[in-house]
Amino acid sequence: MKNYKPKKRLPAKAYIDGILDGDRVILSRAITIIESNLESDKVLAKEIVQAILPNSGKSIRIGITGVPGVGKSTFIEVFGLHLVKEGHKVAILSIDPSSQRSRGSILGDKTRMEELGNLEEAYIRPSASGDTLGGVSNKTGETMLLCEAAGYDVILIETVGVGQSETAVHGMTDFFLLLMLSGAGDELQGIKKGIMEMADMVVINKADGDNIRMSQMARLQYQNALHIFPQSESGWSPVVTTASALKNIGISNVWDEILKFQELVKENGYFLKNRNQQQIKWMYNNINEELKQLFYGSKNIKSELSVLEKEIVAAKISPVKAAQKILEEFKKSL
Ligand code: GDP
């Protein structure tokens, strides 16, 4: 995404105080700074995130995925309304991988979550976009921290279940919810096995009208399918239920299961362990990205690599030796 003329910025303290006060306007403006690629904004963003860090983390982070049309917006609307009724403050961050390529976004076109969006207790933000998945993780991850510091105690991170972004979302959430439909095989729904494996809960949505029986059958099928996966380290066995987001059936049950999950993993220590591991992995992901950038971004390396490629094809140098050679040169250049 291109950055045009930089907007006037406030001093860091104004953002920090505003966020901690739960000021939504300031929160939104701070998120814009996090999403910005301007160098000066990056510096400001780091200062803000660093300052609010002690106030972050006090939430349950829920990843929600499913193919377009499965009913994510409808589900999140009723689910969010339920949470607000239960006294929670909910932040909804939507990652739409398609918006990385074009502005025509799957998530953005519709009028989404109208009722929820009007509530003070709910904060909805399409969390775009970056050129790389690492960029998306950083931006969405830091946005989440800001929302937590602003007092949102349930964070829903929504993503379209078609790409790689699920893995990134799974890596930054406590609980992973997969929305599915009955009457279509996994292949038809474009859901990869790896995504099923990440799910703590599968909700067969649209279990209403003529669809109820099919949904119940699908529930049993998925329940059986999930049994073959190895037991998760969390000690939690994934749950499969049916729901109708449209008719508001089975929604409170989803939250009840999440609460059960939370109780279990807080008691057995997995909650904290997983969060700590996620934080550490987040750092390593950044280091890896930067290192790659440093190496492959160098002009000399690029031209040297194209020479080596030719030499490998001509059997003049072995691939292992070629790798060693160029890394040696790189080390010398540091
Ligand atoms: P998303 O693309 O995953 O965000 O899906 P939407 O929430 O936009 O829903 C896609 C379509 O499915 C819309 O026409 C919804 O009204 C409909 N829909 C969503 N949930 C349900 C449900 O529980 N039952 C039925 N019958 N339709 C639903």
Short mmCIF file of N, CA and C in Angstrom, two decimals, residues 112-279:
data_model
loop_
_atom_site.label_atom_id
_atom_site.label_comp_id
_atom_site.label_asym_id
_atom_site.label_seq_id
_atom_site.Cartn_x
_atom_site.Cartn_y
_atom_site.Cartn_z
N ARG A 112 -21.28 -4.73 6.91
CA ARG A 112 -21.07 -5.83 7.82
C ARG A 112 -21.30 -5.40 9.25
N MET A 113 -21.89 -6.28 9.99
CA MET A 113 -22.01 -6.14 11.44
C MET A 113 -22.54 -4.78 11.85
N GLU A 114 -23.67 -4.41 11.26
CA GLU A 114 -24.17 -3.06 11.47
C GLU A 114 -24.55 -2.77 12.91
N GLU A 115 -25.28 -3.72 13.50
CA GLU A 115 -25.77 -3.48 14.85
C GLU A 115 -24.60 -3.44 15.84
N LEU A 116 -23.72 -4.41 15.68
CA LEU A 116 -22.56 -4.49 16.57
C LEU A 116 -21.68 -3.25 16.42
N GLY A 117 -21.52 -2.83 15.17
CA GLY A 117 -20.67 -1.68 14.89
C GLY A 117 -21.14 -0.40 15.54
N ASN A 118 -22.42 -0.35 15.89
CA ASN A 118 -22.95 0.86 16.52
C ASN A 118 -22.77 0.90 18.03
N LEU A 119 -22.28 -0.20 18.58
CA LEU A 119 -22.16 -0.24 20.04
C LEU A 119 -20.82 0.31 20.51
N GLU A 120 -20.87 1.00 21.61
CA GLU A 120 -19.66 1.51 22.25
C GLU A 120 -18.72 0.37 22.66
N GLU A 121 -19.32 -0.75 23.01
CA GLU A 121 -18.52 -1.87 23.56
C GLU A 121 -17.89 -2.72 22.47
N ALA A 122 -18.12 -2.34 21.23
CA ALA A 122 -17.52 -3.14 20.15
C ALA A 122 -16.67 -2.23 19.26
N TYR A 123 -15.55 -2.75 18.85
CA TYR A 123 -14.66 -2.00 17.97
C TYR A 123 -14.31 -2.88 16.78
N ILE A 124 -14.67 -2.42 15.60
CA ILE A 124 -14.46 -3.24 14.41
C ILE A 124 -13.45 -2.57 13.50
N ARG A 125 -12.48 -3.33 13.08
CA ARG A 125 -11.41 -2.72 12.26
C ARG A 125 -10.91 -3.72 11.23
N PRO A 126 -11.06 -3.42 9.95
CA PRO A 126 -10.41 -4.30 8.98
C PRO A 126 -8.92 -4.14 9.15
N SER A 127 -8.25 -5.22 9.45
CA SER A 127 -6.82 -5.12 9.71
C SER A 127 -6.09 -5.57 8.48
N ALA A 128 -5.79 -4.60 7.66
CA ALA A 128 -5.07 -4.95 6.48
C ALA A 128 -3.63 -4.88 6.87
N SER A 129 -3.07 -4.80 6.04
CA SER A 129 -2.62 -5.53 4.89
C SER A 129 -1.18 -5.22 4.82
N GLY A 130 -0.49 -6.01 4.18
CA GLY A 130 0.94 -5.78 4.08
C GLY A 130 1.37 -6.54 2.86
N ASP A 131 2.60 -6.33 2.45
CA ASP A 131 3.06 -7.03 1.27
C ASP A 131 3.41 -8.46 1.62
N THR A 132 3.75 -8.69 2.88
CA THR A 132 4.13 -10.04 3.27
C THR A 132 3.27 -10.50 4.42
N LEU A 133 3.22 -11.81 4.58
CA LEU A 133 2.48 -12.38 5.69
C LEU A 133 3.07 -11.93 7.02
N GLY A 134 4.41 -11.81 7.04
CA GLY A 134 5.08 -11.33 8.24
C GLY A 134 4.60 -9.94 8.60
N GLY A 135 4.42 -9.12 7.56
CA GLY A 135 3.93 -7.76 7.77
C GLY A 135 2.53 -7.77 8.35
N VAL A 136 1.69 -8.65 7.82
CA VAL A 136 0.32 -8.77 8.33
C VAL A 136 0.34 -9.18 9.80
N SER A 137 1.18 -10.16 10.12
CA SER A 137 1.24 -10.64 11.51
C SER A 137 1.66 -9.52 12.44
N ASN A 138 2.67 -8.78 12.03
CA ASN A 138 3.14 -7.69 12.88
C ASN A 138 2.05 -6.67 13.11
N LYS A 139 1.41 -6.27 12.03
CA LYS A 139 0.43 -5.19 12.13
C LYS A 139 -0.80 -5.64 12.89
N THR A 140 -1.30 -6.80 12.57
CA THR A 140 -2.48 -7.28 13.28
C THR A 140 -2.13 -7.59 14.75
N GLY A 141 -0.97 -8.15 14.95
CA GLY A 141 -0.53 -8.47 16.32
C GLY A 141 -0.43 -7.22 17.18
N GLU A 142 0.16 -6.18 16.62
CA GLU A 142 0.31 -4.95 17.41
C GLU A 142 -1.02 -4.23 17.58
N THR A 143 -1.87 -4.32 16.56
CA THR A 143 -3.21 -3.75 16.68
C THR A 143 -3.96 -4.42 17.83
N MET A 144 -3.80 -5.72 17.91
CA MET A 144 -4.44 -6.47 18.99
C MET A 144 -3.96 -5.98 20.36
N LEU A 145 -2.67 -5.76 20.49
CA LEU A 145 -2.13 -5.28 21.77
C LEU A 145 -2.73 -3.93 22.14
N LEU A 146 -2.86 -3.07 21.15
CA LEU A 146 -3.44 -1.75 21.39
C LEU A 146 -4.90 -1.88 21.86
N CYS A 147 -5.65 -2.74 21.19
CA CYS A 147 -7.06 -2.94 21.56
C CYS A 147 -7.16 -3.45 22.99
N GLU A 148 -6.28 -4.36 23.35
CA GLU A 148 -6.30 -4.88 24.72
C GLU A 148 -6.02 -3.77 25.73
N ALA A 149 -5.02 -2.95 25.40
CA ALA A 149 -4.68 -1.86 26.31
C ALA A 149 -5.82 -0.86 26.42
N ALA A 150 -6.66 -0.79 25.37
CA ALA A 150 -7.81 0.12 25.40
C ALA A 150 -9.00 -0.51 26.12
N GLY A 151 -8.81 -1.71 26.63
CA GLY A 151 -9.85 -2.30 27.48
C GLY A 151 -10.72 -3.36 26.82
N TYR A 152 -10.41 -3.74 25.60
CA TYR A 152 -11.19 -4.80 24.96
C TYR A 152 -10.70 -6.15 25.48
N ASP A 153 -11.61 -6.90 26.05
CA ASP A 153 -11.20 -8.14 26.73
C ASP A 153 -11.53 -9.39 25.91
N VAL A 154 -12.20 -9.21 24.80
CA VAL A 154 -12.33 -10.33 23.85
C VAL A 154 -11.87 -9.81 22.49
N ILE A 155 -10.91 -10.47 21.92
CA ILE A 155 -10.41 -10.06 20.60
C ILE A 155 -10.78 -11.16 19.60
N LEU A 156 -11.50 -10.76 18.57
CA LEU A 156 -11.83 -11.72 17.51
C LEU A 156 -11.01 -11.36 16.28
N ILE A 157 -10.22 -12.29 15.82
CA ILE A 157 -9.45 -12.03 14.60
C ILE A 157 -10.02 -12.92 13.50
N GLU A 158 -10.60 -12.25 12.53
CA GLU A 158 -11.30 -12.97 11.48
C GLU A 158 -10.43 -13.04 10.23
N THR A 159 -10.42 -14.21 9.60
CA THR A 159 -9.71 -14.30 8.34
C THR A 159 -10.46 -15.22 7.40
N VAL A 160 -10.28 -15.01 6.12
CA VAL A 160 -10.95 -15.85 5.13
C VAL A 160 -10.18 -17.15 5.01
N GLY A 161 -10.90 -18.26 5.16
CA GLY A 161 -10.22 -19.55 5.21
C GLY A 161 -9.79 -20.08 3.87
N VAL A 162 -9.02 -19.33 3.16
CA VAL A 162 -8.57 -19.83 1.86
C VAL A 162 -7.05 -19.76 1.69
N GLY A 163 -6.41 -19.03 2.54
CA GLY A 163 -4.99 -18.81 2.29
C GLY A 163 -4.11 -19.23 3.43
N GLN A 164 -2.99 -18.56 3.53
CA GLN A 164 -2.01 -18.89 4.56
C GLN A 164 -2.24 -18.09 5.83
N SER A 165 -3.12 -17.11 5.74
CA SER A 165 -3.23 -16.21 6.88
C SER A 165 -3.76 -16.91 8.13
N GLU A 166 -4.41 -18.07 7.93
CA GLU A 166 -4.89 -18.81 9.12
C GLU A 166 -3.75 -19.18 10.05
N THR A 167 -2.65 -19.62 9.46
CA THR A 167 -1.53 -20.03 10.29
C THR A 167 -1.03 -18.84 11.10
N ALA A 168 -0.98 -17.70 10.45
CA ALA A 168 -0.55 -16.48 11.15
C ALA A 168 -1.53 -16.16 12.28
N VAL A 169 -2.82 -16.28 12.01
CA VAL A 169 -3.83 -15.97 13.02
C VAL A 169 -3.77 -17.00 14.15
N HIS A 170 -3.61 -18.24 13.79
CA HIS A 170 -3.48 -19.29 14.80
C HIS A 170 -2.29 -19.00 15.71
N GLY A 171 -1.24 -18.45 15.12
CA GLY A 171 -0.04 -18.14 15.88
C GLY A 171 -0.16 -16.94 16.80
N MET A 172 -1.27 -16.25 16.74
CA MET A 172 -1.41 -15.08 17.64
C MET A 172 -2.69 -15.15 18.48
N THR A 173 -3.37 -16.29 18.46
CA THR A 173 -4.62 -16.39 19.22
C THR A 173 -4.56 -17.55 20.21
N ASP A 174 -5.50 -17.52 21.17
CA ASP A 174 -5.58 -18.58 22.18
C ASP A 174 -6.49 -19.70 21.72
N PHE A 175 -7.49 -19.34 20.92
CA PHE A 175 -8.54 -20.30 20.57
C PHE A 175 -8.85 -20.12 19.09
N PHE A 176 -8.97 -21.24 18.38
CA PHE A 176 -9.15 -21.15 16.93
C PHE A 176 -10.47 -21.80 16.54
N LEU A 177 -11.33 -21.00 15.94
CA LEU A 177 -12.69 -21.43 15.61
C LEU A 177 -12.85 -21.51 14.10
N LEU A 178 -13.32 -22.66 13.66
CA LEU A 178 -13.51 -22.86 12.22
C LEU A 178 -14.99 -22.98 11.91
N LEU A 179 -15.48 -22.13 11.03
CA LEU A 179 -16.87 -22.21 10.59
C LEU A 179 -16.94 -23.04 9.32
N MET A 180 -17.90 -23.97 9.30
CA MET A 180 -18.04 -24.85 8.13
C MET A 180 -19.51 -24.91 7.73
N LEU A 181 -19.74 -25.55 6.60
CA LEU A 181 -21.12 -25.78 6.14
C LEU A 181 -21.35 -27.28 6.00
N SER A 182 -22.60 -27.67 6.12
CA SER A 182 -22.89 -29.07 5.84
C SER A 182 -23.07 -29.23 4.34
N GLY A 183 -23.05 -30.46 3.91
CA GLY A 183 -23.40 -30.75 2.52
C GLY A 183 -22.32 -30.45 1.52
N ALA A 184 -21.18 -30.13 1.98
CA ALA A 184 -20.06 -29.92 1.07
C ALA A 184 -18.83 -30.55 1.71
N GLY A 185 -18.08 -31.26 0.90
CA GLY A 185 -16.87 -31.87 1.44
C GLY A 185 -15.86 -30.80 1.81
N ASP A 186 -14.85 -31.19 2.55
CA ASP A 186 -13.82 -30.22 2.93
C ASP A 186 -13.18 -29.62 1.70
N GLU A 187 -12.99 -30.49 0.69
CA GLU A 187 -12.30 -30.03 -0.52
C GLU A 187 -13.13 -28.91 -1.16
N LEU A 188 -14.45 -29.17 -1.20
CA LEU A 188 -15.31 -28.18 -1.82
C LEU A 188 -15.26 -26.86 -1.07
N GLN A 189 -15.06 -26.95 0.20
CA GLN A 189 -15.02 -25.72 0.99
C GLN A 189 -13.63 -25.11 1.01
N GLY A 190 -12.73 -25.77 0.33
CA GLY A 190 -11.39 -25.21 0.23
C GLY A 190 -10.64 -25.20 1.56
N ILE A 191 -11.13 -25.98 2.49
CA ILE A 191 -10.48 -26.01 3.79
C ILE A 191 -9.41 -27.10 3.78
N LYS A 192 -8.22 -26.71 4.05
CA LYS A 192 -7.14 -27.68 4.04
C LYS A 192 -7.10 -28.43 5.37
N LYS A 193 -6.55 -29.64 5.27
CA LYS A 193 -6.50 -30.48 6.47
C LYS A 193 -5.76 -29.77 7.61
N GLY A 194 -4.72 -29.06 7.24
CA GLY A 194 -3.93 -28.35 8.25
C GLY A 194 -4.77 -27.36 9.04
N ILE A 195 -5.76 -26.79 8.40
CA ILE A 195 -6.61 -25.81 9.09
C ILE A 195 -7.54 -26.54 10.06
N MET A 196 -8.09 -27.67 9.60
CA MET A 196 -8.91 -28.50 10.49
C MET A 196 -8.12 -28.85 11.75
N GLU A 197 -6.87 -29.17 11.52
CA GLU A 197 -6.03 -29.63 12.62
C GLU A 197 -5.78 -28.53 13.66
N MET A 198 -5.84 -27.29 13.21
CA MET A 198 -5.60 -26.18 14.14
C MET A 198 -6.84 -25.85 14.97
N ALA A 199 -8.01 -26.34 14.53
CA ALA A 199 -9.26 -25.89 15.14
C ALA A 199 -9.44 -26.42 16.56
N ASP A 200 -9.81 -25.53 17.48
CA ASP A 200 -10.24 -25.94 18.81
C ASP A 200 -11.74 -26.20 18.80
N MET A 201 -12.40 -25.62 17.82
CA MET A 201 -13.84 -25.82 17.72
C MET A 201 -14.25 -25.67 16.25
N VAL A 202 -15.12 -26.57 15.82
CA VAL A 202 -15.70 -26.46 14.47
C VAL A 202 -17.18 -26.19 14.65
N VAL A 203 -17.66 -25.13 14.04
CA VAL A 203 -19.09 -24.83 14.11
C VAL A 203 -19.68 -25.02 12.72
N ILE A 204 -20.62 -25.95 12.61
CA ILE A 204 -21.33 -26.12 11.33
C ILE A 204 -22.44 -25.08 11.33
N ASN A 205 -22.23 -24.04 10.53
CA ASN A 205 -23.20 -22.93 10.51
C ASN A 205 -24.35 -23.23 9.55
N LYS A 206 -25.35 -22.41 9.60
CA LYS A 206 -26.55 -22.53 8.75
C LYS A 206 -27.34 -23.80 9.07
N ALA A 207 -27.26 -24.22 10.33
CA ALA A 207 -28.06 -25.37 10.76
C ALA A 207 -29.46 -24.87 11.07
N ASP A 208 -30.21 -24.57 10.02
CA ASP A 208 -31.59 -24.11 10.19
C ASP A 208 -32.42 -24.60 9.01
N GLY A 209 -33.73 -24.51 9.13
CA GLY A 209 -34.64 -24.93 8.05
C GLY A 209 -34.36 -26.35 7.59
N ASP A 210 -34.29 -26.50 6.28
CA ASP A 210 -34.09 -27.83 5.71
C ASP A 210 -32.69 -28.38 5.98
N ASN A 211 -31.87 -27.53 6.50
CA ASN A 211 -30.45 -27.89 6.63
C ASN A 211 -30.10 -28.57 7.95
N ILE A 212 -31.09 -28.66 8.84
CA ILE A 212 -30.78 -29.11 10.19
C ILE A 212 -30.23 -30.55 10.20
N ARG A 213 -30.92 -31.44 9.49
CA ARG A 213 -30.51 -32.86 9.53
C ARG A 213 -29.10 -33.03 8.93
N MET A 214 -28.89 -32.40 7.79
CA MET A 214 -27.58 -32.47 7.14
C MET A 214 -26.49 -31.95 8.06
N SER A 215 -26.83 -30.89 8.78
CA SER A 215 -25.83 -30.28 9.66
C SER A 215 -25.48 -31.22 10.80
N GLN A 216 -26.49 -31.92 11.29
CA GLN A 216 -26.21 -32.86 12.37
C GLN A 216 -25.35 -34.02 11.88
N MET A 217 -25.61 -34.45 10.64
CA MET A 217 -24.77 -35.52 10.08
C MET A 217 -23.34 -35.02 9.89
N ALA A 218 -23.24 -33.80 9.40
CA ALA A 218 -21.90 -33.23 9.19
C ALA A 218 -21.16 -33.12 10.52
N ARG A 219 -21.90 -32.78 11.55
CA ARG A 219 -21.29 -32.65 12.88
C ARG A 219 -20.63 -33.97 13.30
N LEU A 220 -21.34 -35.07 13.08
CA LEU A 220 -20.79 -36.38 13.44
C LEU A 220 -19.57 -36.70 12.59
N GLN A 221 -19.68 -36.37 11.30
CA GLN A 221 -18.54 -36.66 10.40
C GLN A 221 -17.28 -35.90 10.85
N TYR A 222 -17.47 -34.62 11.14
CA TYR A 222 -16.31 -33.82 11.54
C TYR A 222 -15.79 -34.26 12.90
N GLN A 223 -16.72 -34.62 13.77
CA GLN A 223 -16.30 -35.11 15.09
C GLN A 223 -15.39 -36.33 14.92
N ASN A 224 -15.80 -37.24 14.03
CA ASN A 224 -14.97 -38.43 13.78
C ASN A 224 -13.65 -38.05 13.13
N ALA A 225 -13.72 -37.12 12.18
CA ALA A 225 -12.50 -36.71 11.48
C ALA A 225 -11.49 -36.12 12.46
N LEU A 226 -11.99 -35.35 13.42
CA LEU A 226 -11.08 -34.69 14.35
C LEU A 226 -10.44 -35.67 15.32
N HIS A 227 -11.13 -36.80 15.54
CA HIS A 227 -10.59 -37.80 16.46
C HIS A 227 -9.28 -38.38 16.00
N ILE A 228 -9.08 -38.39 14.68
CA ILE A 228 -7.85 -39.02 14.19
C ILE A 228 -6.63 -38.13 14.36
N PHE A 229 -6.85 -36.86 14.64
CA PHE A 229 -5.69 -35.99 14.88
C PHE A 229 -5.11 -36.28 16.27
N PRO A 230 -3.81 -36.14 16.39
CA PRO A 230 -3.22 -36.37 17.72
C PRO A 230 -3.73 -35.35 18.74
N GLN A 231 -3.78 -35.76 19.96
CA GLN A 231 -4.23 -34.88 21.05
C GLN A 231 -3.38 -33.62 21.10
N SER A 232 -4.05 -32.50 21.21
CA SER A 232 -3.32 -31.24 21.22
C SER A 232 -2.60 -31.05 22.56
N GLU A 233 -1.52 -30.28 22.52
CA GLU A 233 -0.73 -30.04 23.72
C GLU A 233 -1.56 -29.32 24.79
N SER A 234 -2.60 -28.63 24.35
CA SER A 234 -3.43 -27.88 25.30
C SER A 234 -4.22 -28.79 26.22
N GLY A 235 -4.36 -30.07 25.84
CA GLY A 235 -5.18 -30.97 26.63
C GLY A 235 -6.66 -30.86 26.30
N TRP A 236 -6.98 -29.99 25.37
CA TRP A 236 -8.37 -29.74 24.98
C TRP A 236 -8.72 -30.63 23.78
N SER A 237 -9.87 -31.27 23.85
CA SER A 237 -10.34 -32.03 22.67
C SER A 237 -11.26 -31.13 21.87
N PRO A 238 -10.98 -30.95 20.58
CA PRO A 238 -11.79 -30.05 19.77
C PRO A 238 -13.27 -30.45 19.77
N VAL A 239 -14.12 -29.43 19.78
CA VAL A 239 -15.55 -29.65 19.87
C VAL A 239 -16.18 -29.33 18.51
N VAL A 240 -17.15 -30.11 18.10
CA VAL A 240 -17.89 -29.79 16.88
C VAL A 240 -19.35 -29.54 17.27
N THR A 241 -19.88 -28.41 16.86
CA THR A 241 -21.29 -28.13 17.15
C THR A 241 -21.98 -27.59 15.88
N THR A 242 -23.29 -27.52 15.96
CA THR A 242 -24.03 -26.86 14.89
C THR A 242 -24.55 -25.52 15.42
N ALA A 243 -24.78 -24.60 14.51
CA ALA A 243 -25.32 -23.29 14.91
C ALA A 243 -26.03 -22.65 13.73
N SER A 244 -26.86 -21.70 14.04
CA SER A 244 -27.41 -20.86 12.98
C SER A 244 -27.18 -19.41 13.39
N ALA A 245 -26.25 -18.79 12.67
CA ALA A 245 -25.96 -17.38 12.98
C ALA A 245 -27.18 -16.53 12.64
N LEU A 246 -27.85 -16.92 11.56
CA LEU A 246 -28.99 -16.14 11.09
C LEU A 246 -30.13 -16.16 12.10
N LYS A 247 -30.37 -17.33 12.68
CA LYS A 247 -31.49 -17.48 13.62
C LYS A 247 -31.02 -17.37 15.08
N ASN A 248 -29.77 -17.07 15.25
CA ASN A 248 -29.20 -16.95 16.59
C ASN A 248 -29.41 -18.21 17.44
N ILE A 249 -29.07 -19.34 16.86
CA ILE A 249 -29.17 -20.61 17.59
C ILE A 249 -27.76 -21.17 17.80
N GLY A 250 -27.49 -21.59 19.01
CA GLY A 250 -26.20 -22.24 19.29
C GLY A 250 -25.04 -21.28 19.48
N ILE A 251 -25.34 -20.01 19.54
CA ILE A 251 -24.27 -19.01 19.63
C ILE A 251 -23.71 -18.93 21.05
N SER A 252 -24.62 -18.92 22.03
CA SER A 252 -24.14 -18.82 23.41
C SER A 252 -23.34 -20.08 23.77
N ASN A 253 -23.71 -21.18 23.14
CA ASN A 253 -22.98 -22.43 23.37
C ASN A 253 -21.51 -22.32 22.94
N VAL A 254 -21.28 -21.58 21.87
CA VAL A 254 -19.89 -21.41 21.40
C VAL A 254 -19.08 -20.69 22.48
N TRP A 255 -19.68 -19.66 23.05
CA TRP A 255 -18.97 -18.91 24.08
C TRP A 255 -18.77 -19.78 25.33
N ASP A 256 -19.76 -20.59 25.66
CA ASP A 256 -19.62 -21.48 26.82
C ASP A 256 -18.43 -22.42 26.63
N GLU A 257 -18.29 -22.93 25.42
CA GLU A 257 -17.16 -23.84 25.15
C GLU A 257 -15.83 -23.11 25.28
N ILE A 258 -15.82 -21.87 24.80
CA ILE A 258 -14.57 -21.09 24.89
C ILE A 258 -14.21 -20.84 26.36
N LEU A 259 -15.23 -20.59 27.16
CA LEU A 259 -14.97 -20.40 28.59
C LEU A 259 -14.43 -21.67 29.24
N LYS A 260 -14.99 -22.81 28.82
CA LYS A 260 -14.49 -24.09 29.35
C LYS A 260 -13.03 -24.29 28.95
N PHE A 261 -12.75 -23.97 27.68
CA PHE A 261 -11.38 -24.08 27.19
C PHE A 261 -10.44 -23.22 28.03
N GLN A 262 -10.91 -21.98 28.23
CA GLN A 262 -10.07 -21.03 28.96
C GLN A 262 -9.78 -21.52 30.38
N GLU A 263 -10.81 -22.07 31.00
CA GLU A 263 -10.63 -22.56 32.37
C GLU A 263 -9.59 -23.69 32.39
N LEU A 264 -9.75 -24.61 31.42
CA LEU A 264 -8.84 -25.75 31.36
C LEU A 264 -7.40 -25.30 31.16
N VAL A 265 -7.18 -24.45 30.16
CA VAL A 265 -5.79 -24.12 29.82
C VAL A 265 -5.15 -23.13 30.78
N LYS A 266 -5.99 -22.39 31.49
CA LYS A 266 -5.39 -21.53 32.52
C LYS A 266 -4.96 -22.39 33.70
N GLU A 267 -5.75 -23.42 33.96
CA GLU A 267 -5.44 -24.28 35.10
C GLU A 267 -4.23 -25.17 34.81
N ASN A 268 -4.17 -25.70 33.60
CA ASN A 268 -3.05 -26.63 33.32
C ASN A 268 -1.78 -25.91 32.82
N GLY A 269 -1.83 -24.60 32.76
CA GLY A 269 -0.63 -23.83 32.45
C GLY A 269 -0.40 -23.61 30.96
N TYR A 270 -1.23 -24.22 30.13
CA TYR A 270 -1.00 -24.11 28.68
C TYR A 270 -1.23 -22.70 28.16
N PHE A 271 -2.21 -22.02 28.75
CA PHE A 271 -2.56 -20.67 28.28
C PHE A 271 -1.32 -19.78 28.25
N LEU A 272 -0.67 -19.70 29.40
CA LEU A 272 0.49 -18.84 29.52
C LEU A 272 1.67 -19.36 28.69
N LYS A 273 1.84 -20.66 28.74
CA LYS A 273 2.94 -21.27 28.00
C LYS A 273 2.82 -20.97 26.50
N ASN A 274 1.60 -21.14 26.00
CA ASN A 274 1.36 -20.91 24.58
C ASN A 274 1.59 -19.44 24.22
N ARG A 275 1.08 -18.55 25.07
CA ARG A 275 1.29 -17.12 24.81
C ARG A 275 2.77 -16.77 24.80
N ASN A 276 3.51 -17.31 25.77
CA ASN A 276 4.93 -17.02 25.83
C ASN A 276 5.64 -17.53 24.58
N GLN A 277 5.26 -18.76 24.18
CA GLN A 277 5.88 -19.31 22.97
C GLN A 277 5.54 -18.47 21.74
N GLN A 278 4.31 -18.00 21.70
CA GLN A 278 3.89 -17.17 20.56
C GLN A 278 4.71 -15.88 20.50
N GLN A 279 4.94 -15.27 21.66
CA GLN A 279 5.71 -14.03 21.71
C GLN A 279 7.13 -14.25 21.22
#
